[in-house]
Amino acid sequence: MSVERAAFITFHACPLAAPGQGKSGGMNVYVRQLAAALGDMGMQIDIFTREHEGISNSIETIGPNVRVIHLKGGDPEAHIGDLYNHLPEFLDELNAFKEEEGLEYDVVHSHYWLSSWVGRELSQAIGVPHVVTFHTLGLIKMQSRAGEVEPAERPLVEAAVMASADRIIAFSPHERDAMARLYNADANKVSLVPCGVDLSVFRPLDQKSVRARLGLNGEKILLYVGRIEPLKGLDLLVETAAQMDSGEKVRMIVVGADVNGDREMDRVKQLAKERDLDDQIDFIGQVDHSELPFYYNAADVCVVPSYYESFGLVALESMACGTPVVATRVGGLSTIIDHGHTGYLKSWRCPEAFANSVEMIISSDGLQQSMGEAARKRAEGMGWDNVAAIMWDEYAVLTENPVQDDNEY
Ligand code: UDP
């Protein structure tokens, strides 16, 4: 049987939501871009997501062969931590919609642990393979940084779905190993398929012109892009600038909105004040995804200081624009960044080490240029069309050799 139609389940992360604010980030980008690339290749994709603030009961076609279908799944304004109890309602809505439209799917691909519960129920009911991408894992998040709290059901659902799924997509060997070690998952069921990048949008541009466009002067620019929350470790960007002693004046540009009011942003601003750097850091807020290439191209270095990053799309986008990255050696970042070649990976969240790496890059035009060229070259192998082709093969193998398992949680 060939794969003609796939159901994507992304219960809480609507692919239409603007990334970089609220809880919307890499997963929203991933679902949208992967679906778009598969759609371009001729696969019909229905993306099911819950109704949320501003969008209810709508069906939107977002590109060739790709629809986003919003269904009821709890109060549209509910906090993510309270969504688990609304999964059965969403599943009922999905089944009703499917019946009404007479839809049949060859494969179900779910995203994140909440959706994985729905995906498992749906795939078992209709007898098709279930593919799951967890994006992040509850147990790793909780181990990465003290204070991270996750719903009690999360690790239980993750373990149960790892046992029942036909295929688990991991972004890095680190994630695959963690699945086996922490959840007792069968590593043979895990496929490594990285995230991708839109190479026509994220591409090298003339630095002078983009700086003029953004109103920036000749200072060296350190860029951070992403949601602002403690797990992203933004304090390390400020501490890095505080440790730099080459005399070069740097400007830190922070793109993205705070996940929780202004709590983390205020903490980082306070730190910048204490380090006497408050006039060297600019919080730009959320920036439209299509405008980001200007920021990556304006920057001398992109800094990714996260405690945990299952993949780290920002690093790949920066590299696609030809801007070297200095990042923590966590999760998927070590599979994207080629240490010493396309940027630097630091084993510890240590400001001195980060400062040293950043200074090496910004003090040598030659190094910055050669790293930038190597970065773009590396990113060129990671376009969404390549990722979609690999994913299509994953689906095809399963639909041709279906494996059934009926573990319950
Ligand atoms: N992003 C954006 N606008 C912003 C901030 C971030 O479009 O103002 C996008 C960014 O380009 C990237 C995603 O949000 O595609 C963040 O993905 P990443 O994997 O780095 O982090 P996550 O959100 O998954 O933790």
Coordinates of C-alpha atoms and ligand atoms in Angstrom, one line a residue, residues 18-21 23-30 135-136 195 202 224-227 229 231-232 255-257 285-292 296 304 306 308-317 333, ligand 1:
A18 CA 3.4 32.9 15.1
P19 CA 6.6 31.3 16.5
G20 CA 8.6 33.1 19.2
Q21 CA 5.7 34.0 21.5
K23 CA 4.5 28.5 23.8
S24 CA 4.8 28.7 20.1
G25 CA 8.3 27.9 18.7
G26 CA 10.2 25.2 16.9
M27 CA 7.5 22.6 16.9
N28 CA 5.0 24.8 15.2
V29 CA 7.6 25.6 12.5
Y30 CA 8.5 21.9 12.2
H135 CA 10.0 17.1 20.2
T136 CA 11.0 17.2 23.9
C195 CA 14.7 19.0 11.5
F202 CA 17.3 31.6 5.4
Y224 CA 19.7 35.4 20.6
V225 CA 16.6 34.2 18.9
G226 CA 13.8 32.2 20.7
R227 CA 11.1 32.2 23.3
E229 CA 12.0 31.2 29.4
L231 CA 15.3 26.7 30.1
K232 CA 16.7 28.8 27.3
V255 CA 14.5 38.4 19.5
G256 CA 11.5 36.6 20.9
A257 CA 8.8 37.1 23.5
G285 CA 10.2 41.1 21.0
Q286 CA 8.7 38.6 18.7
V287 CA 9.7 39.0 15.1
D288 CA 7.9 37.5 12.1
H289 CA 9.6 34.3 11.0
S290 CA 10.1 35.7 7.5
E291 CA 11.9 38.8 8.9
L292 CA 14.4 36.7 10.9
Y296 CA 20.8 36.4 11.5
V304 CA 22.3 29.5 21.9
S306 CA 20.0 26.6 26.4
Y308 CA 18.3 21.7 26.9
E309 CA 17.4 21.8 23.2
S310 CA 16.0 18.7 21.6
F311 CA 17.0 20.1 18.2
G312 CA 17.6 23.8 18.1
L313 CA 16.1 25.2 14.8
V314 CA 17.6 28.6 15.6
A315 CA 21.1 27.3 15.3
L316 CA 20.3 25.8 11.9
E317 CA 18.6 28.9 10.6
L333 CA 22.8 21.1 19.0
Ligands
UDP1 N1 11.1 32.3 16.1 C1 10.4 33.2 15.3 N2 10.3 34.5 15.8 C2 10.8 34.9 17.0 C3 11.5 33.9 17.7 C4 11.6 32.7 17.3 O1 10.0 32.9 14.2 O2 10.6 36.0 17.3 C5 11.2 30.9 15.6 C6 12.7 30.6 15.1 O3 12.9 31.1 13.9 C7 12.6 29.1 15.2 C8 11.6 28.8 16.3 O4 10.9 30.0 16.6 O5 12.2 28.5 14.0 C9 12.3 28.3 17.6 O6 12.8 27.0 17.4 P1 13.9 26.3 18.3 O7 13.9 24.9 17.9 O8 15.1 27.1 18.3 O9 13.3 26.4 19.8 P2 12.0 25.9 20.5 O10 11.0 26.9 20.3 O11 11.6 24.6 19.8 O12 12.3 25.6 21.9

